[in-house]
């Protein structure tokens, strides 16, 4: 993510002479710190920390092999939480803190929001998506993040918003607020980048940026409700709820309740645009993932600033009907006067400000043109109950000029395919991590873990 820090440098301080410090709290082999050192200008120094002594030894080997000064990339052996808490005072804070643990980053968040400099950048990765996406362990997610996930097609964006909620509440304890710059769901993990600033007044807005989530167990319609609202000048009052009935108005099933989640902006479009411009100026030689970054950032630039999204195939599956093309469905939404975009988190996603009643009316109109076999649909099923209602309007499926986003027209790599079967995180490291390659083969030129970054 060196390109992101390159873009952040201009936001942090436009002056080219400004230097900043970086902490990689869980550095392992230190290769990311070395990439930072070799690819980003104006760095004062980097601390590459790890608890394991063998990892620290490996960091030093990599620093030496890449011909960097040990005063510039400083290997440090220590507990990540202890290192963060030791740097809470103003002179010792870091401009950039990078947290990339195996699993959850929850244990390190409290220290990180204190140890980051005023206006500094916090980079957080979480790979425990089985917890964050609501697959099987809502109690574990609540223990780590203070939020209950709900199953849904939008689960990976929900994971981003749960993590942002955790960061926001942790920072608020110290009168600090977060400003999300970029939040990405990538492969088997989520990665977010936020600025942290001290602002007691803005912290009061957190309840207005945080919502509970209601998801129908039948048709999977979803609704969000903020925890508070502002009335008058700086007067905050709780919201009146719930915003849904005991049963879904569309299919009469019950609701699951999730959250709280962050429902404010998750991207700073000006920052993303600066990143996109930087990536466009580079090439595959500069960044091997150039085409992927270009595609993802382009989709993010097109995303509506609206919480969560629908999946077109899942909506059609609920009604047991053939699915309209994404272009046709988006045209119907646009022709009705609403906004629509894709989400970077899932192919076939539909992010829109159209209410669920409009979504189902569009499908009712579609089914009038492409009938379903009602005898194959069970009685009292969500499909039966939704289709029993006549549409309140006739959807216009005429192709809208804005139905196809620019990123699709130019055939960018918008959604990456897994490079191999069973792609995902490997097993957690256990026991004392010896550098066996070095011990077993003293005659080898270098360990596979010792790499030179060009």
Short mmCIF file of N, CA and C in Angstrom, two decimals, residues 209-358:
data_model
loop_
_atom_site.label_atom_id
_atom_site.label_comp_id
_atom_site.label_asym_id
_atom_site.label_seq_id
_atom_site.Cartn_x
_atom_site.Cartn_y
_atom_site.Cartn_z
N UNK A 209 -23.76 8.90 13.30
CA UNK A 209 -23.05 8.20 12.24
C UNK A 209 -23.10 6.68 12.43
N UNK A 210 -23.79 6.25 13.47
CA UNK A 210 -23.84 4.85 13.85
C UNK A 210 -25.29 4.37 13.86
N UNK A 211 -25.52 3.18 13.35
CA UNK A 211 -26.91 2.70 13.19
C UNK A 211 -27.06 1.25 13.60
N UNK A 212 -28.29 0.90 13.96
CA UNK A 212 -28.69 -0.49 14.10
C UNK A 212 -29.17 -0.98 12.74
N UNK A 213 -29.09 -2.28 12.54
CA UNK A 213 -29.42 -2.88 11.25
C UNK A 213 -30.53 -3.91 11.43
N UNK A 214 -31.57 -3.81 10.61
CA UNK A 214 -32.68 -4.77 10.63
C UNK A 214 -32.70 -5.51 9.29
N UNK A 215 -32.65 -6.84 9.33
CA UNK A 215 -32.64 -7.65 8.12
C UNK A 215 -33.75 -8.68 8.19
N UNK A 216 -34.62 -8.70 7.18
CA UNK A 216 -35.72 -9.65 7.13
C UNK A 216 -35.18 -11.06 6.94
N UNK A 217 -35.71 -12.01 7.70
CA UNK A 217 -35.27 -13.40 7.59
C UNK A 217 -35.86 -14.11 6.38
N UNK A 218 -36.85 -13.48 5.73
CA UNK A 218 -37.47 -14.09 4.56
C UNK A 218 -36.95 -13.55 3.25
N UNK A 219 -37.27 -12.29 2.96
CA UNK A 219 -36.88 -11.69 1.67
C UNK A 219 -35.56 -10.95 1.74
N UNK A 220 -34.98 -10.83 2.93
CA UNK A 220 -33.67 -10.21 3.15
C UNK A 220 -33.66 -8.70 2.88
N UNK A 221 -34.83 -8.07 2.92
CA UNK A 221 -34.88 -6.61 2.90
C UNK A 221 -34.16 -6.09 4.14
N UNK A 222 -33.48 -4.97 4.03
CA UNK A 222 -32.74 -4.46 5.17
C UNK A 222 -33.00 -2.97 5.36
N UNK A 223 -32.83 -2.53 6.60
CA UNK A 223 -33.08 -1.14 6.98
C UNK A 223 -32.05 -0.75 8.04
N UNK A 224 -31.63 0.50 8.02
CA UNK A 224 -30.72 1.01 9.05
C UNK A 224 -31.39 2.14 9.81
N UNK A 225 -31.10 2.22 11.11
CA UNK A 225 -31.65 3.29 11.94
C UNK A 225 -30.55 3.90 12.79
N UNK A 226 -30.23 5.19 12.60
CA UNK A 226 -29.22 5.85 13.43
C UNK A 226 -29.60 5.81 14.91
N UNK A 227 -28.60 5.87 15.76
CA UNK A 227 -28.85 5.82 17.20
C UNK A 227 -29.36 7.14 17.74
N UNK A 228 -29.04 8.24 17.06
CA UNK A 228 -29.45 9.56 17.55
C UNK A 228 -29.59 10.52 16.38
N UNK A 229 -30.16 11.68 16.65
CA UNK A 229 -30.27 12.73 15.65
C UNK A 229 -30.06 14.08 16.32
N UNK A 230 -29.79 15.08 15.51
CA UNK A 230 -29.55 16.44 16.01
C UNK A 230 -30.81 17.26 15.81
N UNK A 231 -31.27 17.88 16.88
CA UNK A 231 -32.41 18.80 16.79
C UNK A 231 -31.96 20.16 17.31
N UNK A 232 -32.09 21.17 16.48
CA UNK A 232 -31.63 22.49 16.91
C UNK A 232 -30.11 22.55 16.86
N UNK A 233 -29.55 23.42 17.67
CA UNK A 233 -28.11 23.63 17.68
C UNK A 233 -27.44 22.77 18.73
N UNK A 234 -26.70 21.75 18.26
CA UNK A 234 -25.93 20.87 19.14
C UNK A 234 -26.79 20.20 20.21
N UNK A 235 -28.03 19.88 19.85
CA UNK A 235 -28.89 19.13 20.76
C UNK A 235 -29.11 17.74 20.19
N UNK A 236 -28.67 16.73 20.92
CA UNK A 236 -28.74 15.35 20.44
C UNK A 236 -29.81 14.60 21.22
N UNK A 237 -30.66 13.92 20.48
CA UNK A 237 -31.73 13.14 21.12
C UNK A 237 -31.74 11.74 20.52
N UNK A 238 -32.15 10.74 21.31
CA UNK A 238 -32.24 9.37 20.78
C UNK A 238 -33.31 9.28 19.70
N UNK A 239 -33.08 8.39 18.75
CA UNK A 239 -34.08 8.14 17.71
C UNK A 239 -35.25 7.35 18.29
N UNK A 240 -36.42 7.55 17.71
CA UNK A 240 -37.60 6.79 18.11
C UNK A 240 -37.67 5.55 17.22
N UNK A 241 -37.81 4.40 17.82
CA UNK A 241 -37.81 3.18 17.01
C UNK A 241 -38.64 2.08 17.64
N UNK A 242 -38.61 0.92 17.00
CA UNK A 242 -37.85 0.63 15.78
C UNK A 242 -38.53 1.18 14.54
N UNK A 243 -37.78 1.25 13.44
CA UNK A 243 -38.33 1.79 12.19
C UNK A 243 -39.08 0.73 11.40
N UNK A 244 -39.05 -0.51 11.89
CA UNK A 244 -39.76 -1.60 11.20
C UNK A 244 -40.84 -2.15 12.13
N UNK A 245 -41.83 -2.83 11.53
CA UNK A 245 -42.86 -3.50 12.31
C UNK A 245 -42.32 -4.82 12.84
N UNK A 246 -43.17 -5.53 13.60
CA UNK A 246 -42.76 -6.84 14.11
C UNK A 246 -42.50 -7.83 12.98
N UNK A 247 -43.21 -7.66 11.86
CA UNK A 247 -43.01 -8.52 10.70
C UNK A 247 -42.79 -7.67 9.46
N UNK A 248 -42.12 -8.24 8.48
CA UNK A 248 -41.76 -7.52 7.26
C UNK A 248 -43.00 -7.12 6.47
N UNK A 249 -43.05 -5.89 6.01
CA UNK A 249 -44.20 -5.41 5.23
C UNK A 249 -44.29 -6.07 3.86
N UNK A 250 -43.20 -6.69 3.41
CA UNK A 250 -43.19 -7.30 2.08
C UNK A 250 -43.51 -8.79 2.11
N UNK A 251 -42.98 -9.51 3.10
CA UNK A 251 -43.17 -10.98 3.11
C UNK A 251 -43.67 -11.52 4.44
N UNK A 252 -43.86 -10.65 5.44
CA UNK A 252 -44.44 -11.00 6.74
C UNK A 252 -43.55 -11.89 7.60
N UNK A 253 -42.26 -11.94 7.30
CA UNK A 253 -41.33 -12.69 8.14
C UNK A 253 -40.74 -11.77 9.22
N UNK A 254 -40.06 -12.38 10.17
CA UNK A 254 -39.46 -11.64 11.28
C UNK A 254 -38.13 -11.01 10.86
N UNK A 255 -37.64 -10.12 11.72
CA UNK A 255 -36.38 -9.44 11.47
C UNK A 255 -35.29 -9.94 12.41
N UNK A 256 -34.07 -9.98 11.90
CA UNK A 256 -32.89 -10.10 12.73
C UNK A 256 -32.34 -8.69 12.97
N UNK A 257 -31.82 -8.46 14.16
CA UNK A 257 -31.27 -7.15 14.52
C UNK A 257 -29.76 -7.28 14.64
N UNK A 258 -29.04 -6.40 13.98
CA UNK A 258 -27.58 -6.39 14.05
C UNK A 258 -27.06 -5.01 14.34
N UNK A 259 -25.76 -4.94 14.52
CA UNK A 259 -25.13 -3.66 14.78
C UNK A 259 -24.73 -3.50 16.23
N UNK A 260 -24.35 -2.28 16.59
CA UNK A 260 -24.31 -1.09 15.74
C UNK A 260 -23.18 -1.13 14.72
N UNK A 261 -23.41 -0.45 13.58
CA UNK A 261 -22.39 -0.34 12.54
C UNK A 261 -22.24 1.13 12.14
N UNK A 262 -21.09 1.45 11.58
CA UNK A 262 -20.82 2.79 11.06
C UNK A 262 -21.60 2.96 9.76
N UNK A 263 -22.44 3.99 9.67
CA UNK A 263 -23.22 4.21 8.45
C UNK A 263 -22.93 5.56 7.80
N UNK A 264 -21.84 6.20 8.24
CA UNK A 264 -21.39 7.43 7.58
C UNK A 264 -20.46 7.04 6.42
N UNK A 265 -19.83 8.00 5.80
CA UNK A 265 -18.96 7.74 4.65
C UNK A 265 -17.82 6.80 5.02
N UNK A 266 -17.46 5.91 4.08
CA UNK A 266 -16.33 5.01 4.30
C UNK A 266 -15.16 5.34 3.36
N UNK A 267 -15.36 6.29 2.46
CA UNK A 267 -14.28 6.72 1.56
C UNK A 267 -14.24 8.25 1.51
N UNK A 268 -13.05 8.79 1.39
CA UNK A 268 -12.87 10.21 1.08
C UNK A 268 -12.57 10.28 -0.41
N UNK A 269 -13.55 10.71 -1.21
CA UNK A 269 -13.41 10.64 -2.66
C UNK A 269 -12.26 11.50 -3.19
N UNK A 270 -11.97 12.61 -2.53
CA UNK A 270 -10.84 13.43 -2.97
C UNK A 270 -9.52 12.69 -2.77
N UNK A 271 -9.43 11.98 -1.66
CA UNK A 271 -8.24 11.19 -1.39
C UNK A 271 -8.13 10.03 -2.38
N UNK A 272 -9.25 9.35 -2.64
CA UNK A 272 -9.25 8.24 -3.59
C UNK A 272 -8.87 8.73 -4.99
N UNK A 273 -9.36 9.91 -5.36
CA UNK A 273 -9.03 10.48 -6.66
C UNK A 273 -7.53 10.74 -6.78
N UNK A 274 -6.93 11.24 -5.70
CA UNK A 274 -5.48 11.49 -5.70
C UNK A 274 -4.72 10.16 -5.86
N UNK A 275 -5.20 9.13 -5.16
CA UNK A 275 -4.59 7.82 -5.31
C UNK A 275 -4.72 7.30 -6.73
N UNK A 276 -5.91 7.46 -7.29
CA UNK A 276 -6.18 6.98 -8.64
C UNK A 276 -5.27 7.67 -9.65
N UNK A 277 -5.07 8.96 -9.48
CA UNK A 277 -4.18 9.70 -10.38
C UNK A 277 -2.74 9.20 -10.26
N UNK A 278 -2.33 8.90 -9.02
CA UNK A 278 -0.97 8.39 -8.81
C UNK A 278 -0.81 7.02 -9.47
N UNK A 279 -1.82 6.15 -9.33
CA UNK A 279 -1.74 4.81 -9.94
C UNK A 279 -1.72 4.91 -11.46
N UNK A 280 -2.52 5.82 -12.02
CA UNK A 280 -2.55 5.99 -13.48
C UNK A 280 -1.20 6.44 -14.02
N UNK A 281 -0.47 7.21 -13.22
CA UNK A 281 0.84 7.70 -13.65
C UNK A 281 1.90 6.61 -13.58
N UNK A 282 1.60 5.52 -12.86
CA UNK A 282 2.56 4.42 -12.73
C UNK A 282 2.24 3.34 -13.77
N UNK A 283 2.89 2.19 -13.64
CA UNK A 283 2.66 1.09 -14.57
C UNK A 283 2.90 -0.23 -13.86
N UNK A 284 2.84 -1.33 -14.63
CA UNK A 284 3.01 -2.65 -14.03
C UNK A 284 4.42 -2.87 -13.48
N UNK A 285 5.38 -2.13 -13.98
CA UNK A 285 6.73 -2.25 -13.45
C UNK A 285 6.83 -1.61 -12.07
N UNK A 286 6.09 -0.53 -11.87
CA UNK A 286 6.09 0.13 -10.56
C UNK A 286 5.32 -0.69 -9.55
N UNK A 287 4.12 -1.11 -9.90
CA UNK A 287 3.26 -1.92 -9.04
C UNK A 287 2.78 -3.13 -9.83
N UNK A 288 3.10 -4.33 -9.36
CA UNK A 288 2.68 -5.53 -10.07
C UNK A 288 1.17 -5.70 -10.08
N UNK A 289 0.49 -5.10 -9.12
CA UNK A 289 -0.98 -5.17 -9.06
C UNK A 289 -1.60 -3.90 -9.64
N UNK A 290 -0.90 -3.26 -10.57
CA UNK A 290 -1.35 -1.98 -11.13
C UNK A 290 -2.76 -2.07 -11.68
N UNK A 291 -3.06 -3.08 -12.51
CA UNK A 291 -4.38 -3.17 -13.15
C UNK A 291 -5.47 -3.42 -12.12
N UNK A 292 -5.15 -4.19 -11.10
CA UNK A 292 -6.15 -4.45 -10.07
C UNK A 292 -6.44 -3.20 -9.25
N UNK A 293 -5.39 -2.48 -8.86
CA UNK A 293 -5.58 -1.24 -8.10
C UNK A 293 -6.38 -0.23 -8.91
N UNK A 294 -6.07 -0.14 -10.19
CA UNK A 294 -6.77 0.80 -11.06
C UNK A 294 -8.25 0.46 -11.12
N UNK A 295 -8.57 -0.83 -11.25
CA UNK A 295 -9.97 -1.24 -11.31
C UNK A 295 -10.71 -1.02 -10.01
N UNK A 296 -10.10 -1.41 -8.89
CA UNK A 296 -10.78 -1.27 -7.60
C UNK A 296 -10.99 0.20 -7.23
N UNK A 297 -9.99 1.01 -7.42
CA UNK A 297 -10.13 2.43 -7.09
C UNK A 297 -11.16 3.11 -7.98
N UNK A 298 -11.25 2.67 -9.23
CA UNK A 298 -12.25 3.24 -10.15
C UNK A 298 -13.66 2.89 -9.69
N UNK A 299 -13.87 1.64 -9.26
CA UNK A 299 -15.19 1.24 -8.77
C UNK A 299 -15.52 2.00 -7.49
N UNK A 300 -14.54 2.16 -6.61
CA UNK A 300 -14.77 2.90 -5.37
C UNK A 300 -15.14 4.35 -5.66
N UNK A 301 -14.51 4.96 -6.66
CA UNK A 301 -14.85 6.33 -7.03
C UNK A 301 -16.31 6.42 -7.49
N UNK A 302 -16.83 5.35 -8.08
CA UNK A 302 -18.20 5.35 -8.59
C UNK A 302 -19.22 4.97 -7.53
N UNK A 303 -18.77 4.45 -6.39
CA UNK A 303 -19.70 3.99 -5.35
C UNK A 303 -20.53 5.15 -4.78
N UNK A 304 -21.81 4.88 -4.58
CA UNK A 304 -22.66 5.83 -3.88
C UNK A 304 -22.31 5.82 -2.39
N UNK A 305 -22.46 6.97 -1.76
CA UNK A 305 -22.20 7.08 -0.32
C UNK A 305 -23.46 6.66 0.43
N UNK A 306 -23.76 5.36 0.33
CA UNK A 306 -24.98 4.79 0.92
C UNK A 306 -24.60 3.48 1.59
N UNK A 307 -25.09 3.21 2.81
CA UNK A 307 -24.72 1.97 3.49
C UNK A 307 -25.26 0.72 2.79
N UNK A 308 -24.38 -0.28 2.64
CA UNK A 308 -24.73 -1.63 2.21
C UNK A 308 -25.24 -1.67 0.77
N UNK A 309 -25.64 -2.86 0.33
CA UNK A 309 -26.07 -3.02 -1.06
C UNK A 309 -26.89 -4.30 -1.21
N UNK A 310 -27.52 -4.44 -2.37
CA UNK A 310 -28.25 -5.65 -2.75
C UNK A 310 -27.40 -6.46 -3.73
N UNK A 311 -27.74 -7.73 -3.86
CA UNK A 311 -27.15 -8.56 -4.91
C UNK A 311 -28.26 -8.98 -5.86
N UNK A 312 -28.08 -8.68 -7.14
CA UNK A 312 -29.14 -8.89 -8.12
C UNK A 312 -29.56 -10.35 -8.21
N UNK A 313 -28.60 -11.26 -8.21
CA UNK A 313 -28.93 -12.69 -8.30
C UNK A 313 -29.71 -13.15 -7.08
N UNK A 314 -29.35 -12.64 -5.90
CA UNK A 314 -30.05 -13.02 -4.68
C UNK A 314 -31.49 -12.50 -4.68
N UNK A 315 -31.69 -11.28 -5.16
CA UNK A 315 -33.05 -10.73 -5.26
C UNK A 315 -33.91 -11.57 -6.19
N UNK A 316 -33.35 -11.93 -7.35
CA UNK A 316 -34.08 -12.77 -8.30
C UNK A 316 -34.34 -14.16 -7.71
N UNK A 317 -33.36 -14.67 -6.96
CA UNK A 317 -33.53 -15.98 -6.33
C UNK A 317 -34.65 -15.99 -5.31
N UNK A 318 -34.84 -14.90 -4.60
CA UNK A 318 -35.93 -14.81 -3.63
C UNK A 318 -37.28 -15.00 -4.30
N UNK A 319 -37.41 -14.48 -5.52
CA UNK A 319 -38.69 -14.54 -6.25
C UNK A 319 -38.73 -15.69 -7.25
N UNK A 320 -37.69 -16.50 -7.30
CA UNK A 320 -37.63 -17.66 -8.21
C UNK A 320 -37.86 -17.25 -9.67
N UNK A 321 -37.29 -16.12 -10.06
CA UNK A 321 -37.48 -15.63 -11.42
C UNK A 321 -36.14 -15.51 -12.13
N UNK A 322 -36.20 -15.39 -13.45
CA UNK A 322 -34.97 -15.11 -14.19
C UNK A 322 -34.48 -13.72 -13.82
N UNK A 323 -33.19 -13.58 -13.76
CA UNK A 323 -32.63 -12.29 -13.35
C UNK A 323 -32.47 -11.37 -14.54
N UNK A 324 -32.90 -10.12 -14.41
CA UNK A 324 -32.58 -9.15 -15.47
C UNK A 324 -31.08 -8.90 -15.48
N UNK A 325 -30.59 -8.40 -16.58
CA UNK A 325 -29.18 -8.02 -16.60
C UNK A 325 -28.96 -6.85 -15.66
N UNK A 326 -27.74 -6.72 -15.19
CA UNK A 326 -27.41 -5.63 -14.28
C UNK A 326 -27.70 -4.28 -14.93
N UNK A 327 -27.40 -4.18 -16.20
CA UNK A 327 -27.63 -2.94 -16.94
C UNK A 327 -29.12 -2.62 -17.02
N UNK A 328 -29.94 -3.64 -17.25
CA UNK A 328 -31.40 -3.45 -17.34
C UNK A 328 -31.98 -3.05 -16.00
N UNK A 329 -31.56 -3.74 -14.94
CA UNK A 329 -32.09 -3.45 -13.61
C UNK A 329 -31.69 -2.05 -13.15
N UNK A 330 -30.43 -1.70 -13.36
CA UNK A 330 -29.98 -0.36 -12.98
C UNK A 330 -30.70 0.72 -13.78
N UNK A 331 -31.02 0.42 -15.03
CA UNK A 331 -31.77 1.37 -15.86
C UNK A 331 -33.15 1.63 -15.27
N UNK A 332 -33.81 0.57 -14.79
CA UNK A 332 -35.14 0.73 -14.19
C UNK A 332 -35.07 1.63 -12.95
N UNK A 333 -34.02 1.48 -12.16
CA UNK A 333 -33.86 2.32 -10.97
C UNK A 333 -33.61 3.77 -11.38
N UNK A 334 -32.72 3.97 -12.33
CA UNK A 334 -32.41 5.33 -12.80
C UNK A 334 -33.61 5.99 -13.45
N UNK A 335 -34.37 5.23 -14.23
CA UNK A 335 -35.55 5.78 -14.90
C UNK A 335 -36.64 6.16 -13.91
N UNK A 336 -36.59 5.58 -12.71
CA UNK A 336 -37.55 5.94 -11.66
C UNK A 336 -37.10 7.17 -10.88
N UNK A 337 -35.87 7.63 -11.14
CA UNK A 337 -35.40 8.86 -10.50
C UNK A 337 -34.47 8.64 -9.32
N UNK A 338 -34.03 7.40 -9.10
CA UNK A 338 -33.12 7.11 -8.00
C UNK A 338 -31.69 6.93 -8.52
N UNK A 339 -30.76 6.87 -7.58
CA UNK A 339 -29.35 6.69 -7.92
C UNK A 339 -28.98 5.22 -7.78
N UNK A 340 -27.94 4.82 -8.49
CA UNK A 340 -27.50 3.42 -8.41
C UNK A 340 -26.02 3.34 -8.77
N UNK A 341 -25.33 2.40 -8.14
CA UNK A 341 -23.94 2.12 -8.47
C UNK A 341 -23.64 0.68 -8.06
N UNK A 342 -22.44 0.24 -8.37
CA UNK A 342 -21.97 -1.05 -7.88
C UNK A 342 -21.22 -0.84 -6.56
N UNK A 343 -20.85 -1.93 -5.92
CA UNK A 343 -19.97 -1.89 -4.75
C UNK A 343 -18.70 -2.65 -5.10
N UNK A 344 -17.57 -2.15 -4.62
CA UNK A 344 -16.31 -2.84 -4.89
C UNK A 344 -16.24 -4.18 -4.18
N UNK A 345 -17.13 -4.39 -3.19
CA UNK A 345 -17.06 -5.57 -2.34
C UNK A 345 -17.63 -6.82 -2.98
N UNK A 346 -18.42 -6.69 -4.06
CA UNK A 346 -19.04 -7.87 -4.67
C UNK A 346 -19.43 -7.59 -6.10
N UNK A 347 -19.14 -8.53 -6.98
CA UNK A 347 -19.61 -8.45 -8.35
C UNK A 347 -21.12 -8.68 -8.36
N UNK A 348 -21.84 -7.97 -9.22
CA UNK A 348 -23.29 -8.10 -9.29
C UNK A 348 -24.02 -7.36 -8.20
N UNK A 349 -23.31 -6.47 -7.50
CA UNK A 349 -23.93 -5.72 -6.41
C UNK A 349 -24.67 -4.50 -6.94
N UNK A 350 -25.70 -4.09 -6.18
CA UNK A 350 -26.51 -2.92 -6.54
C UNK A 350 -26.62 -2.04 -5.30
N UNK A 351 -25.95 -0.92 -5.33
CA UNK A 351 -26.02 0.05 -4.23
C UNK A 351 -26.93 1.18 -4.69
N UNK A 352 -28.01 1.44 -3.95
CA UNK A 352 -29.00 2.41 -4.42
C UNK A 352 -29.70 3.08 -3.25
N UNK A 353 -30.23 4.29 -3.52
CA UNK A 353 -31.04 4.98 -2.53
C UNK A 353 -32.52 4.67 -2.70
N UNK A 354 -32.86 3.79 -3.63
CA UNK A 354 -34.26 3.40 -3.81
C UNK A 354 -34.72 2.54 -2.64
N UNK A 355 -35.92 2.79 -2.08
CA UNK A 355 -36.41 1.97 -0.98
C UNK A 355 -36.75 0.56 -1.44
N UNK A 356 -36.90 -0.35 -0.48
CA UNK A 356 -37.19 -1.74 -0.82
C UNK A 356 -38.50 -1.87 -1.57
N UNK A 357 -39.48 -1.02 -1.28
CA UNK A 357 -40.76 -1.10 -1.99
C UNK A 357 -40.57 -0.88 -3.48
N UNK A 358 -39.66 0.02 -3.85
CA UNK A 358 -39.38 0.28 -5.27
C UNK A 358 -38.63 -0.90 -5.89
#
